């Protein structure tokens, strides 16, 4: 009797758990569908409001024509071409004015990238040998490899710090070149006066000189460093993977990186445009405070603080609205990016890591030495796959960043 009751309770518990799982899946599906619908509706409203506001904001509430709407739709493409052209012009100026110091820094970054890749490759091999020595219980060899591992870690940390130092030096050199060039034109024929009071095409010149130029130089030097590292890693690990495994793994990695990158590119907002607008709003907000401080005596004498406060509050609210939009775009795009690059990419990497040991010539035999060799090869193969993923992903990301550049000086 007790066995029958226990069986009934077990079946009841299983049916209860199954019903809970179904309820949880149904609730999750409803939540995901509702969130997707709400997101698409909010994105449609934001895009529609932004397009109509862009068309109506500069026409004194006149009727929007079809030509103006098409112009607003094609504006991001024109800005992208303009940003890429500006980047090419700035790069040409920096290369022509670089001199021996800049060339030395570039050559130093090339040497550092090659040395870092070689040491990383050796460290991955040493750690694979550590697995084999531990499995075979060879204590002297294990201690020797541990010592070499510590030495390689010290060298890599030194190279990483040196790379950051050289990158900062190159960024400072770029800033000196651009700032000197801007100053030579800025203080010629009263250009500083004409920009602020006669010609309104360039807004907030102090923001561009004191903030945008150093930020551009810093990001450009980091792009150079990342590209050099990605190129050296890609060349070395592609050669190593083709030599001990098969070229098909390189094509699989390249296909996934291009596919995921194309999907991300289709979903990605125009972060360059958002960043450019953020810098513009920050500069305008800062300029209003500077104007208040400069004309504080006249404003206090005529009692115009309320008017100035209204201007500043209006500009601050516009900045806050834009920052909310930036945070919203980072939120939904971050979910897609993490899914494709982090979690799904990790799954693909695991498949590529394990697959040669199932069907390839890296499949181990049943001996103890064969299993130890498998552990060593598995550790090294893991490092090669991950490094190749990172190098190809970095190269694709830098190409996308250059194409969507919005730096216009």
Short mmCIF file of C-alpha atoms in Angstrom, two decimals:
data_model
loop_
_atom_site.label_atom_id
_atom_site.label_comp_id
_atom_site.label_asym_id
_atom_site.label_seq_id
_atom_site.Cartn_x
_atom_site.Cartn_y
_atom_site.Cartn_z
CA UNK A 1 0.00 0.00 0.00
CA UNK A 2 2.80 2.37 0.88
CA UNK A 3 4.54 1.59 -2.43
CA UNK A 4 1.38 2.43 -4.35
CA UNK A 5 0.99 5.72 -2.49
CA UNK A 6 4.65 6.56 -3.11
CA UNK A 7 4.21 5.85 -6.81
CA UNK A 8 1.14 8.09 -6.95
CA UNK A 9 2.99 10.87 -5.15
CA UNK A 10 5.94 10.53 -7.53
CA UNK A 11 3.68 10.76 -10.57
CA UNK A 12 1.84 13.69 -9.05
CA UNK A 13 5.13 15.45 -8.39
CA UNK A 14 6.36 14.83 -11.95
CA UNK A 15 3.11 16.14 -13.42
CA UNK A 16 3.29 19.16 -11.13
CA UNK A 17 6.87 19.93 -12.18
CA UNK A 18 5.92 19.47 -15.83
CA UNK A 19 3.00 21.87 -15.43
CA UNK A 20 5.29 24.39 -13.75
CA UNK A 21 7.79 24.12 -16.60
CA UNK A 22 5.03 24.66 -19.15
CA UNK A 23 3.73 27.65 -17.22
CA UNK A 24 7.25 29.10 -16.96
CA UNK A 25 7.89 28.62 -20.67
CA UNK A 26 4.54 30.19 -21.54
CA UNK A 27 5.19 33.18 -19.28
CA UNK A 28 8.69 33.60 -20.73
CA UNK A 29 7.33 33.47 -24.27
CA UNK A 30 4.66 36.07 -23.48
CA UNK A 31 7.26 38.30 -21.80
CA UNK A 32 9.69 38.05 -24.71
CA UNK A 33 6.96 38.67 -27.30
CA UNK A 34 5.58 41.63 -25.35
CA UNK A 35 9.02 43.12 -24.84
CA UNK A 36 9.84 42.73 -28.53
CA UNK A 37 6.58 44.38 -29.56
CA UNK A 38 7.09 47.24 -27.08
CA UNK A 39 10.66 47.71 -28.26
CA UNK A 40 9.71 47.81 -31.94
CA UNK A 41 6.92 50.29 -31.17
CA UNK A 42 9.25 52.54 -29.16
CA UNK A 43 11.93 52.40 -31.88
CA UNK A 44 9.33 53.32 -34.52
CA UNK A 45 8.14 56.26 -32.45
CA UNK A 46 11.68 57.48 -31.78
CA UNK A 47 12.71 57.23 -35.43
CA UNK A 48 9.50 58.87 -36.63
CA UNK A 49 9.80 61.68 -34.09
CA UNK A 50 13.46 62.22 -34.93
CA UNK A 51 12.83 62.35 -38.66
CA UNK A 52 9.90 64.74 -38.40
CA UNK A 53 11.76 66.86 -35.86
CA UNK A 54 14.79 67.04 -38.11
CA UNK A 55 12.65 68.07 -41.06
CA UNK A 56 10.50 70.55 -39.15
CA UNK A 57 13.05 71.91 -36.71
CA UNK A 58 14.74 74.26 -39.14
CA UNK A 59 11.79 75.34 -41.26
CA UNK A 60 9.73 77.35 -38.74
CA UNK A 61 6.90 74.77 -38.71
CA UNK A 62 6.49 74.77 -42.47
CA UNK A 63 5.01 71.84 -44.33
CA UNK A 64 7.44 69.00 -44.89
CA UNK A 65 8.01 68.20 -48.54
CA UNK A 66 8.97 64.85 -50.03
CA UNK A 67 12.39 66.19 -50.97
CA UNK A 68 13.13 67.18 -47.37
CA UNK A 69 12.07 63.76 -46.09
CA UNK A 70 14.36 62.02 -48.58
CA UNK A 71 17.15 64.36 -47.60
CA UNK A 72 16.66 63.44 -43.94
CA UNK A 73 16.70 59.74 -44.77
CA UNK A 74 19.90 60.00 -46.83
CA UNK A 75 21.65 62.26 -44.30
CA UNK A 76 23.34 59.39 -42.34
CA UNK A 77 24.89 57.99 -45.53
CA UNK A 78 26.26 61.39 -46.48
CA UNK A 79 27.63 61.92 -42.98
CA UNK A 80 29.27 58.48 -43.05
CA UNK A 81 31.05 59.30 -46.32
CA UNK A 82 32.04 62.70 -44.94
CA UNK A 83 33.39 61.15 -41.74
CA UNK A 84 35.44 58.56 -43.64
CA UNK A 85 36.83 61.23 -45.95
CA UNK A 86 37.75 63.41 -42.96
CA UNK A 87 39.51 60.46 -41.35
CA UNK A 88 41.53 59.88 -44.51
CA UNK A 89 42.52 63.55 -44.66
CA UNK A 90 43.59 63.59 -41.00
CA UNK A 91 45.55 60.36 -41.42
CA UNK A 92 47.38 61.84 -44.43
CA UNK A 93 48.25 64.96 -42.43
CA UNK A 94 49.56 62.92 -39.50
CA UNK A 95 51.67 60.68 -41.72
CA UNK A 96 53.19 63.63 -43.58
CA UNK A 97 54.01 65.53 -40.37
CA UNK A 98 54.96 62.53 -38.25
CA UNK A 99 58.73 62.89 -38.44
CA UNK A 100 61.32 60.60 -36.87
CA UNK A 101 59.66 60.48 -33.45
CA UNK A 102 56.34 59.28 -34.84
CA UNK A 103 58.06 56.74 -37.12
CA UNK A 104 60.01 55.45 -34.12
CA UNK A 105 56.83 54.99 -32.13
CA UNK A 106 55.14 53.16 -35.01
CA UNK A 107 58.11 50.84 -35.49
CA UNK A 108 58.15 50.28 -31.73
CA UNK A 109 54.48 49.24 -31.81
CA UNK A 110 55.19 46.84 -34.68
CA UNK A 111 58.08 45.25 -32.79
CA UNK A 112 56.02 45.04 -29.60
CA UNK A 113 53.11 43.38 -31.45
CA UNK A 114 55.40 40.75 -33.02
CA UNK A 115 57.18 40.04 -29.73
CA UNK A 116 53.91 39.84 -27.80
CA UNK A 117 52.45 37.35 -30.29
CA UNK A 118 55.58 35.17 -30.17
CA UNK A 119 55.63 35.14 -26.36
CA UNK A 120 51.88 34.41 -26.17
CA UNK A 121 52.34 31.48 -28.54
CA UNK A 122 55.21 30.14 -26.43
CA UNK A 123 53.19 30.58 -23.24
CA UNK A 124 50.32 28.54 -24.70
CA UNK A 125 52.77 25.76 -25.61
CA UNK A 126 54.35 25.81 -22.15
CA UNK A 127 50.96 25.57 -20.47
CA UNK A 128 50.12 22.61 -22.70
CA UNK A 129 53.37 20.95 -21.66
CA UNK A 130 52.39 21.61 -18.04
CA UNK A 131 49.21 19.58 -18.52
CA UNK A 132 51.20 16.70 -19.97
CA UNK A 133 53.84 16.80 -17.23
CA UNK A 134 51.17 16.85 -14.53
CA UNK A 135 49.32 13.92 -16.11
CA UNK A 136 52.53 11.88 -16.36
CA UNK A 137 53.61 13.00 -12.83
CA UNK A 138 57.01 14.26 -13.92
CA UNK A 139 57.78 16.64 -11.08
CA UNK A 140 61.19 18.05 -12.24
CA UNK A 141 59.82 18.83 -15.70
CA UNK A 142 56.71 20.36 -14.14
CA UNK A 143 58.79 22.68 -11.93
CA UNK A 144 60.96 23.68 -14.88
CA UNK A 145 57.88 24.53 -16.95
CA UNK A 146 56.34 26.47 -14.07
CA UNK A 147 59.49 28.60 -13.87
CA UNK A 148 59.37 29.27 -17.61
CA UNK A 149 55.65 30.10 -17.33
CA UNK A 150 56.33 32.69 -14.62
CA UNK A 151 59.12 34.24 -16.69
CA UNK A 152 56.89 34.47 -19.77
CA UNK A 153 54.10 36.07 -17.71
CA UNK A 154 56.55 38.70 -16.44
CA UNK A 155 57.75 39.44 -19.98
CA UNK A 156 54.19 39.72 -21.28
CA UNK A 157 53.20 42.11 -18.49
CA UNK A 158 56.26 44.23 -19.28
CA UNK A 159 55.40 44.26 -22.98
CA UNK A 160 51.77 45.16 -22.25
CA UNK A 161 52.79 48.12 -20.10
CA UNK A 162 55.38 49.20 -22.68
CA UNK A 163 52.74 49.01 -25.40
CA UNK A 164 50.44 51.30 -23.43
CA UNK A 165 53.31 53.75 -22.90
CA UNK A 166 54.25 53.83 -26.61
CA UNK A 167 50.59 54.17 -27.59
CA UNK A 168 50.21 57.13 -25.23
CA UNK A 169 53.38 58.69 -26.65
CA UNK A 170 52.07 58.28 -30.18
CA UNK A 171 48.72 59.80 -29.16
CA UNK A 172 50.50 62.80 -27.64
CA UNK A 173 52.58 63.20 -30.79
CA UNK A 174 49.42 63.15 -32.93
CA UNK A 175 47.83 65.75 -30.66
CA UNK A 176 50.85 68.05 -30.94
CA UNK A 177 50.72 67.87 -34.74
CA UNK A 178 46.99 68.60 -35.03
CA UNK A 179 46.95 71.27 -32.31
CA UNK A 180 49.92 73.08 -33.86
CA UNK A 181 48.24 72.99 -37.26
CA UNK A 182 44.92 74.26 -35.84
CA UNK A 183 46.61 77.04 -33.88
CA UNK A 184 48.54 78.21 -36.93
CA UNK A 185 45.24 78.84 -38.74
CA UNK A 186 43.20 79.77 -35.66
CA UNK A 187 45.30 82.85 -34.80
CA UNK A 188 45.73 84.01 -38.39
CA UNK A 189 43.66 86.91 -39.82
CA UNK A 190 41.42 86.99 -36.72
CA UNK A 191 39.96 83.56 -37.46
CA UNK A 192 39.24 83.08 -33.74
CA UNK A 193 36.92 86.13 -33.93
CA UNK A 194 35.30 85.26 -37.25
CA UNK A 195 34.43 81.72 -36.13
CA UNK A 196 32.58 82.96 -33.06
CA UNK A 197 30.92 86.11 -34.41
CA UNK A 198 30.87 86.02 -38.23
CA UNK A 199 30.92 82.48 -39.57
CA UNK A 200 28.70 80.00 -37.72
CA UNK A 201 29.64 76.85 -39.64
CA UNK A 202 32.01 75.65 -36.89
CA UNK A 203 30.33 75.63 -33.50
CA UNK A 204 32.16 75.47 -30.17
CA UNK A 205 35.75 75.74 -31.43
CA UNK A 206 37.12 75.44 -27.89
CA UNK A 207 35.34 72.08 -27.54
CA UNK A 208 36.91 70.80 -30.76
CA UNK A 209 40.41 72.01 -29.93
CA UNK A 210 40.58 71.13 -26.24
CA UNK A 211 38.42 67.98 -26.13
CA UNK A 212 37.73 66.45 -29.55
CA UNK A 213 41.32 66.58 -30.81
CA UNK A 214 42.89 64.68 -27.86
CA UNK A 215 40.07 62.14 -27.90
CA UNK A 216 40.50 61.56 -31.61
CA UNK A 217 44.27 61.15 -31.23
CA UNK A 218 43.86 58.72 -28.34
CA UNK A 219 41.36 56.56 -30.21
CA UNK A 220 43.43 56.63 -33.40
CA UNK A 221 46.58 55.46 -31.61
CA UNK A 222 44.61 52.67 -29.92
CA UNK A 223 43.21 51.60 -33.30
CA UNK A 224 46.76 51.41 -34.68
CA UNK A 225 47.87 49.27 -31.74
CA UNK A 226 44.85 46.94 -31.97
CA UNK A 227 45.25 46.53 -35.72
CA UNK A 228 48.93 45.63 -35.45
CA UNK A 229 48.20 43.09 -32.72
CA UNK A 230 45.31 41.59 -34.69
CA UNK A 231 47.39 41.29 -37.87
CA UNK A 232 50.33 39.56 -36.17
CA UNK A 233 48.05 37.22 -34.20
CA UNK A 234 46.00 36.40 -37.29
CA UNK A 235 49.04 35.59 -39.43
CA UNK A 236 50.82 33.45 -36.84
CA UNK A 237 47.83 31.50 -35.55
CA UNK A 238 46.45 30.93 -39.04
CA UNK A 239 49.77 29.40 -40.03
CA UNK A 240 49.91 27.29 -36.86
CA UNK A 241 46.32 26.05 -37.23
CA UNK A 242 46.86 25.08 -40.86
CA UNK A 243 50.13 23.34 -40.03
CA UNK A 244 48.94 20.99 -37.27
CA UNK A 245 45.16 20.75 -37.96
CA UNK A 246 43.36 21.79 -41.14
CA UNK A 247 42.64 25.03 -43.03
CA UNK A 248 38.90 24.34 -42.75
CA UNK A 249 38.88 25.61 -39.16
CA UNK A 250 40.21 28.97 -40.34
CA UNK A 251 37.41 29.21 -42.91
CA UNK A 252 34.82 28.24 -40.29
CA UNK A 253 36.06 30.96 -37.95
CA UNK A 254 36.16 33.50 -40.77
CA UNK A 255 32.65 32.55 -41.88
CA UNK A 256 31.25 32.94 -38.37
CA UNK A 257 33.02 36.26 -37.78
CA UNK A 258 31.78 37.67 -41.09
CA UNK A 259 28.25 36.35 -40.54
CA UNK A 260 27.99 37.62 -36.98
CA UNK A 261 29.61 40.90 -37.99
CA UNK A 262 27.15 41.40 -40.85
CA UNK A 263 24.22 40.69 -38.52
CA UNK A 264 25.56 43.12 -35.92
CA UNK A 265 26.16 45.72 -38.60
CA UNK A 266 22.53 45.49 -39.72
CA UNK A 267 21.26 45.85 -36.15
CA UNK A 268 23.82 48.40 -34.98
CA UNK A 269 22.69 52.01 -34.46
CA UNK A 270 24.83 54.84 -35.73
CA UNK A 271 27.01 55.15 -32.62
CA UNK A 272 29.37 57.51 -34.42
CA UNK A 273 26.52 59.91 -35.11
CA UNK A 274 25.27 59.57 -31.52
CA UNK A 275 28.73 60.27 -30.14
CA UNK A 276 29.16 63.27 -32.42
CA UNK A 277 25.82 64.71 -31.32
CA UNK A 278 26.69 64.06 -27.68
CA UNK A 279 29.94 65.99 -28.05
CA UNK A 280 28.05 68.81 -29.76
CA UNK A 281 25.45 69.05 -26.99
CA UNK A 282 28.12 68.85 -24.30
CA UNK A 283 30.03 71.66 -26.00
CA UNK A 284 26.93 73.85 -26.34
CA UNK A 285 26.01 73.27 -22.69
CA UNK A 286 29.55 74.12 -21.58
CA UNK A 287 29.60 77.18 -23.85
CA UNK A 288 26.46 78.57 -22.20
CA UNK A 289 28.10 78.31 -18.79
CA UNK A 290 31.24 79.99 -20.12
CA UNK A 291 29.13 82.79 -21.59
CA UNK A 292 27.34 83.21 -18.26
CA UNK A 293 30.64 83.55 -16.45
CA UNK A 294 32.05 85.97 -19.04
CA UNK A 295 29.01 88.26 -19.04
CA UNK A 296 28.00 87.74 -15.40
CA UNK A 297 28.36 91.45 -14.56
CA UNK A 298 26.07 92.61 -17.38
CA UNK A 299 23.55 89.85 -16.67
CA UNK A 300 23.44 90.76 -12.98
CA UNK A 301 23.10 94.49 -13.78
CA UNK A 302 20.16 94.01 -16.17
CA UNK A 303 18.57 91.16 -14.21
CA UNK A 304 18.80 88.59 -16.96
CA UNK A 305 19.56 85.57 -14.79
CA UNK A 306 16.11 84.05 -15.39
CA UNK A 307 16.58 84.21 -19.14
CA UNK A 308 20.04 82.67 -18.91
CA UNK A 309 18.75 79.99 -16.57
CA UNK A 310 16.00 79.12 -19.06
CA UNK A 311 18.58 78.78 -21.88
CA UNK A 312 20.86 76.58 -19.77
CA UNK A 313 18.02 74.39 -18.51
CA UNK A 314 16.70 73.94 -22.05
CA UNK A 315 20.12 72.87 -23.33
CA UNK A 316 20.61 70.53 -20.37
CA UNK A 317 17.24 68.87 -20.99
CA UNK A 318 18.20 68.31 -24.63
CA UNK A 319 21.46 66.70 -23.46
CA UNK A 320 19.61 64.46 -21.00
CA UNK A 321 17.11 63.36 -23.67
CA UNK A 322 19.95 62.45 -25.99
CA UNK A 323 21.77 60.51 -23.26
CA UNK A 324 18.58 58.54 -22.56
CA UNK A 325 18.45 57.61 -26.24
CA UNK A 326 22.12 56.58 -26.17
CA UNK A 327 21.57 54.40 -23.10
CA UNK A 328 18.49 52.82 -24.70
CA UNK A 329 20.43 51.99 -27.88
CA UNK A 330 23.33 50.56 -25.88
CA UNK A 331 20.87 48.44 -23.89
CA UNK A 332 19.15 46.63 -26.75
CA UNK A 333 22.22 46.45 -28.98
CA UNK A 334 24.30 45.08 -26.09
CA UNK A 335 21.92 42.11 -25.79
CA UNK A 336 22.30 41.24 -29.47
CA UNK A 337 26.04 41.79 -29.42
CA UNK A 338 26.58 39.63 -26.33
CA UNK A 339 24.44 36.85 -27.79
CA UNK A 340 26.26 36.71 -31.12
CA UNK A 341 29.81 37.48 -30.02
CA UNK A 342 30.07 36.23 -26.47
CA UNK A 343 27.73 33.30 -25.84
CA UNK A 344 27.05 31.94 -29.33
CA UNK A 345 30.67 32.64 -30.27
CA UNK A 346 31.86 30.69 -27.22
CA UNK A 347 29.69 27.75 -28.28
CA UNK A 348 31.15 27.78 -31.79
CA UNK A 349 34.65 28.02 -30.32
CA UNK A 350 34.02 24.97 -28.12
CA UNK A 351 32.87 23.00 -31.17
CA UNK A 352 35.97 24.00 -33.11
CA UNK A 353 38.19 23.12 -30.14
CA UNK A 354 36.75 19.65 -29.55
CA UNK A 355 36.05 18.58 -33.16
CA UNK A 356 39.68 17.72 -34.19
CA UNK A 357 39.99 15.36 -31.22
CA UNK A 358 36.90 13.41 -32.34
CA UNK A 359 37.51 12.95 -36.04
CA UNK A 360 40.80 14.65 -36.94
CA UNK A 361 44.34 13.34 -36.73
CA UNK A 362 44.59 14.88 -33.25
CA UNK A 363 42.42 12.05 -31.94
CA UNK A 364 44.44 10.35 -29.19
CA UNK A 365 45.20 6.68 -28.79
CA UNK A 366 44.35 4.65 -25.70
CA UNK A 367 47.85 4.76 -24.17
CA UNK A 368 48.80 6.92 -21.23
CA UNK A 369 51.33 8.89 -23.29
CA UNK A 370 48.70 9.46 -25.99
CA UNK A 371 46.21 10.87 -23.46
CA UNK A 372 48.89 13.11 -21.98
CA UNK A 373 49.74 14.36 -25.46
CA UNK A 374 46.04 14.99 -26.05
CA UNK A 375 45.85 17.24 -22.97
CA UNK A 376 48.85 19.23 -24.19
CA UNK A 377 47.44 19.60 -27.71
CA UNK A 378 44.00 20.48 -26.37
CA UNK A 379 45.39 23.33 -24.26
CA UNK A 380 47.43 24.74 -27.15
CA UNK A 381 44.61 24.28 -29.66
CA UNK A 382 42.24 26.16 -27.33
CA UNK A 383 44.63 29.11 -27.19
CA UNK A 384 45.03 29.13 -30.98
CA UNK A 385 41.26 29.08 -31.65
CA UNK A 386 40.49 31.82 -29.11
CA UNK A 387 43.35 34.06 -30.30
CA UNK A 388 42.30 33.63 -33.93
CA UNK A 389 38.71 34.46 -33.06
CA UNK A 390 39.84 37.62 -31.27
CA UNK A 391 42.19 38.76 -34.04
CA UNK A 392 39.64 38.31 -36.84
CA UNK A 393 36.92 39.90 -34.73
CA UNK A 394 39.15 42.87 -33.95
CA UNK A 395 40.01 43.35 -37.62
CA UNK A 396 36.34 43.31 -38.62
CA UNK A 397 35.41 45.69 -35.80
CA UNK A 398 38.14 48.17 -36.73
CA UNK A 399 36.99 48.16 -40.36
CA UNK A 400 33.45 48.86 -39.21
CA UNK A 401 34.67 51.63 -36.89
CA UNK A 402 36.59 53.31 -39.71
CA UNK A 403 33.58 53.13 -42.04
CA UNK A 404 31.19 54.57 -39.46
CA UNK A 405 33.60 57.26 -38.27
CA UNK A 406 31.93 60.62 -37.56
CA UNK A 407 35.04 62.65 -36.66
CA UNK A 408 34.87 65.88 -38.59
CA UNK A 409 37.37 68.57 -37.59
#
